[in-house]
Amino acid sequence: PEPADANQFIQGSELEASDMDIQESLSQILASKDEFGKLFYDQFLTAHPELRRHFESVDMKRQSVQLTTAMMIIERYCAAPTPAVELYLQYLGTKHHDMGIAREAYPKWIASMCDVLSRFHGDQWDSQLESLWREAFQRTIELMFQGYEQHVSV
């Protein structure tokens, strides 16, 4: 038999929906380069135009890279939390607070992110993967809110 092509797994043609976990989801996001970030911000800013003001002078290509980095940090924090990652997430919370991003924006972010993840993964997306990502986002945001309550610098 011929060896399996690794790209088949990245594209997900041999994965069943119930087989995908956050690590595999993240691998596909990383393989997409900046496509995922563009999809997310297109959807997020269309669905929530009141939040566009936070992105008016932002380089969106750079922001897409930062989003991908954030997804890696979220995955790492949930898989194997370390003091350094916890401190960074608290610092990220402080930065978002300083930019005037209200706590009420985060459920909108989660809803948009799950919508984009669903479209991005297609048939591989299921309720189990959605639950895993939602829990990861919620845990991460709770830690970021600590940075809202107490100024954190690195």
mmCIF file of C-alpha atoms in Angstrom:
data_model
loop_
_atom_site.group_PDB
_atom_site.id
_atom_site.type_symbol
_atom_site.label_atom_id
_atom_site.label_comp_id
_atom_site.label_asym_id
_atom_site.label_seq_id
_atom_site.Cartn_x
_atom_site.Cartn_y
_atom_site.Cartn_z
ATOM 1 C CA PRO A 1 0.000 0.000 0.000
ATOM 2 C CA GLU A 2 1.044 3.575 -0.660
ATOM 3 C CA PRO A 3 1.902 5.761 2.330
ATOM 4 C CA ALA A 4 -0.806 8.157 3.479
ATOM 5 C CA ASP A 5 -0.472 11.695 2.234
ATOM 6 C CA ALA A 6 -0.184 14.034 5.255
ATOM 7 C CA ASN A 7 -2.090 16.705 3.341
ATOM 8 C CA GLN A 8 -5.170 14.477 3.354
ATOM 9 C CA PHE A 9 -5.254 14.794 7.124
ATOM 10 C CA ILE A 10 -4.705 18.555 7.023
ATOM 11 C CA GLN A 11 -7.538 18.908 4.547
ATOM 12 C CA GLY A 12 -9.558 16.523 6.700
ATOM 13 C CA SER A 13 -10.663 14.183 3.945
ATOM 14 C CA GLU A 14 -10.008 11.151 6.172
ATOM 15 C CA LEU A 15 -11.193 12.568 9.486
ATOM 16 C CA GLU A 16 -14.654 11.892 10.785
ATOM 17 C CA ALA A 17 -16.341 14.857 12.457
ATOM 18 C CA SER A 18 -16.235 13.177 15.859
ATOM 19 C CA ASP A 19 -12.486 12.500 15.490
ATOM 20 C CA MET A 20 -11.404 16.146 15.382
ATOM 21 C CA ASP A 21 -10.148 17.807 18.541
ATOM 22 C CA ILE A 22 -8.864 21.315 19.207
ATOM 23 C CA GLN A 23 -5.280 20.398 18.280
ATOM 24 C CA GLU A 24 -6.350 19.081 14.870
ATOM 25 C CA SER A 25 -8.633 22.067 14.365
ATOM 26 C CA LEU A 26 -5.739 24.391 15.179
ATOM 27 C CA SER A 27 -3.464 22.514 12.744
ATOM 28 C CA GLN A 28 -5.924 23.238 9.939
ATOM 29 C CA ILE A 29 -6.175 26.883 10.987
ATOM 30 C CA LEU A 30 -2.381 27.191 10.908
ATOM 31 C CA ALA A 31 -2.219 25.481 7.512
ATOM 32 C CA SER A 32 -4.625 28.073 6.106
ATOM 33 C CA LYS A 33 -2.084 30.861 6.707
ATOM 34 C CA ASP A 34 -4.049 34.138 6.844
ATOM 35 C CA GLU A 35 -7.280 32.777 5.309
ATOM 36 C CA PHE A 36 -8.812 31.972 8.694
ATOM 37 C CA GLY A 37 -8.142 35.429 10.130
ATOM 38 C CA LYS A 38 -9.609 37.113 7.079
ATOM 39 C CA LEU A 39 -12.734 34.930 7.294
ATOM 40 C CA PHE A 40 -13.101 35.727 10.975
ATOM 41 C CA TYR A 41 -12.727 39.489 10.767
ATOM 42 C CA ASP A 42 -14.981 39.712 7.703
ATOM 43 C CA GLN A 43 -17.718 37.881 9.601
ATOM 44 C CA PHE A 44 -17.112 39.522 12.997
ATOM 45 C CA LEU A 45 -17.065 43.105 11.757
ATOM 46 C CA THR A 46 -20.053 42.527 9.465
ATOM 47 C CA ALA A 47 -22.097 40.944 12.259
ATOM 48 C CA HIS A 48 -21.024 43.561 14.833
ATOM 49 C CA PRO A 49 -20.445 46.905 13.092
ATOM 50 C CA GLU A 50 -20.480 48.671 16.466
ATOM 51 C CA LEU A 51 -17.063 47.085 17.135
ATOM 52 C CA ARG A 52 -15.441 48.340 13.907
ATOM 53 C CA ARG A 53 -14.183 51.456 15.694
ATOM 54 C CA HIS A 54 -11.667 49.262 17.524
ATOM 55 C CA PHE A 55 -10.124 48.266 14.175
ATOM 56 C CA GLU A 56 -10.120 51.577 12.260
ATOM 57 C CA SER A 57 -6.362 52.105 12.336
ATOM 58 C CA VAL A 58 -5.396 48.438 12.596
ATOM 59 C CA ASP A 59 -3.352 46.610 9.970
ATOM 60 C CA MET A 60 -5.799 43.756 9.382
ATOM 61 C CA LYS A 61 -3.176 41.437 7.877
ATOM 62 C CA ARG A 62 -1.154 41.801 11.079
ATOM 63 C CA GLN A 63 -4.328 41.410 13.132
ATOM 64 C CA SER A 64 -5.067 38.129 11.334
ATOM 65 C CA VAL A 65 -1.624 36.857 12.317
ATOM 66 C CA GLN A 66 -2.276 37.937 15.907
ATOM 67 C CA LEU A 67 -5.586 36.071 15.851
ATOM 68 C CA THR A 68 -3.851 32.903 14.695
ATOM 69 C CA THR A 69 -1.291 33.378 17.482
ATOM 70 C CA ALA A 70 -4.141 33.847 19.959
ATOM 71 C CA MET A 71 -5.715 30.585 18.798
ATOM 72 C CA MET A 72 -2.396 28.807 19.498
ATOM 73 C CA ILE A 73 -2.219 30.390 22.951
ATOM 74 C CA ILE A 74 -5.829 29.407 23.714
ATOM 75 C CA GLU A 75 -5.106 25.818 22.707
ATOM 76 C CA ARG A 76 -1.904 25.711 24.782
ATOM 77 C CA TYR A 77 -3.544 27.292 27.827
ATOM 78 C CA CYS A 78 -6.320 24.706 27.785
ATOM 79 C CA ALA A 79 -4.069 21.741 26.991
ATOM 80 C CA ALA A 80 -1.216 22.532 29.390
ATOM 81 C CA PRO A 81 -1.488 25.818 31.288
ATOM 82 C CA THR A 82 1.750 27.408 32.412
ATOM 83 C CA PRO A 83 2.389 30.519 34.523
ATOM 84 C CA ALA A 84 3.887 32.292 31.484
ATOM 85 C CA VAL A 85 0.781 31.706 29.342
ATOM 86 C CA GLU A 86 -1.501 32.719 32.226
ATOM 87 C CA LEU A 87 0.460 35.953 32.711
ATOM 88 C CA TYR A 88 0.332 36.682 28.976
ATOM 89 C CA LEU A 89 -3.455 36.191 28.882
ATOM 90 C CA GLN A 90 -3.894 38.502 31.874
ATOM 91 C CA TYR A 91 -1.678 41.045 30.099
ATOM 92 C CA LEU A 92 -3.774 40.642 26.945
ATOM 93 C CA GLY A 93 -6.835 41.364 29.062
ATOM 94 C CA THR A 94 -5.211 44.545 30.370
ATOM 95 C CA LYS A 95 -4.417 45.622 26.799
ATOM 96 C CA HIS A 96 -8.005 44.996 25.664
ATOM 97 C CA HIS A 97 -9.323 46.883 28.701
ATOM 98 C CA ASP A 98 -7.001 49.809 27.942
ATOM 99 C CA MET A 99 -8.339 49.840 24.352
ATOM 100 C CA GLY A 100 -11.847 50.229 25.724
ATOM 101 C CA ILE A 101 -13.127 46.804 24.672
ATOM 102 C CA ALA A 102 -16.144 46.096 26.865
ATOM 103 C CA ARG A 103 -16.708 42.713 28.462
ATOM 104 C CA GLU A 104 -19.982 42.566 26.534
ATOM 105 C CA ALA A 105 -18.010 42.228 23.278
ATOM 106 C CA TYR A 106 -16.618 38.817 24.220
ATOM 107 C CA PRO A 107 -19.804 36.745 23.768
ATOM 108 C CA LYS A 108 -20.092 38.345 20.308
ATOM 109 C CA TRP A 109 -16.502 37.330 19.607
ATOM 110 C CA ILE A 110 -17.199 33.746 20.702
ATOM 111 C CA ALA A 111 -20.366 33.531 18.584
ATOM 112 C CA SER A 112 -18.549 34.847 15.508
ATOM 113 C CA MET A 113 -15.577 32.583 16.123
ATOM 114 C CA CYS A 114 -17.786 29.484 16.374
ATOM 115 C CA ASP A 115 -19.653 30.522 13.230
ATOM 116 C CA VAL A 116 -16.385 30.910 11.321
ATOM 117 C CA LEU A 117 -14.937 27.686 12.730
ATOM 118 C CA SER A 118 -18.086 25.894 11.587
ATOM 119 C CA ARG A 119 -17.790 27.277 8.064
ATOM 120 C CA PHE A 120 -14.029 26.753 7.994
ATOM 121 C CA HIS A 121 -14.214 23.080 9.047
ATOM 122 C CA GLY A 122 -17.401 22.226 7.144
ATOM 123 C CA ASP A 123 -18.431 18.605 7.664
ATOM 124 C CA GLN A 124 -15.722 18.105 10.274
ATOM 125 C CA TRP A 125 -17.417 20.582 12.637
ATOM 126 C CA ASP A 126 -19.719 18.997 15.174
ATOM 127 C CA SER A 127 -21.263 19.782 18.549
ATOM 128 C CA GLN A 128 -18.400 18.086 20.401
ATOM 129 C CA LEU A 129 -15.739 20.234 18.723
ATOM 130 C CA GLU A 130 -17.869 23.330 19.238
ATOM 131 C CA SER A 131 -18.168 22.531 22.958
ATOM 132 C CA LEU A 132 -14.408 22.054 23.244
ATOM 133 C CA TRP A 133 -13.674 25.391 21.572
ATOM 134 C CA ARG A 134 -16.398 27.239 23.537
ATOM 135 C CA GLU A 135 -15.002 25.918 26.808
ATOM 136 C CA ALA A 136 -11.480 26.920 25.734
ATOM 137 C CA PHE A 137 -12.639 30.433 24.796
ATOM 138 C CA GLN A 138 -14.551 30.845 28.055
ATOM 139 C CA ARG A 139 -11.622 29.702 30.215
ATOM 140 C CA THR A 140 -9.275 32.018 28.345
ATOM 141 C CA ILE A 141 -11.593 35.011 28.577
ATOM 142 C CA GLU A 142 -12.077 34.478 32.315
ATOM 143 C CA LEU A 143 -8.319 34.741 32.710
ATOM 144 C CA MET A 144 -8.183 37.823 30.452
ATOM 145 C CA PHE A 145 -10.806 39.482 32.676
ATOM 146 C CA GLN A 146 -8.336 39.230 35.555
ATOM 147 C CA GLY A 147 -6.273 41.690 33.518
ATOM 148 C CA TYR A 148 -9.311 43.984 33.418
ATOM 149 C CA GLU A 149 -9.533 43.950 37.212
ATOM 150 C CA GLN A 150 -5.821 44.268 37.957
ATOM 151 C CA HIS A 151 -3.400 45.988 35.567
ATOM 152 C CA VAL A 152 -0.843 43.444 34.337
ATOM 153 C CA SER A 153 2.351 44.322 32.487
ATOM 154 C CA VAL A 154 5.108 42.136 31.089
#
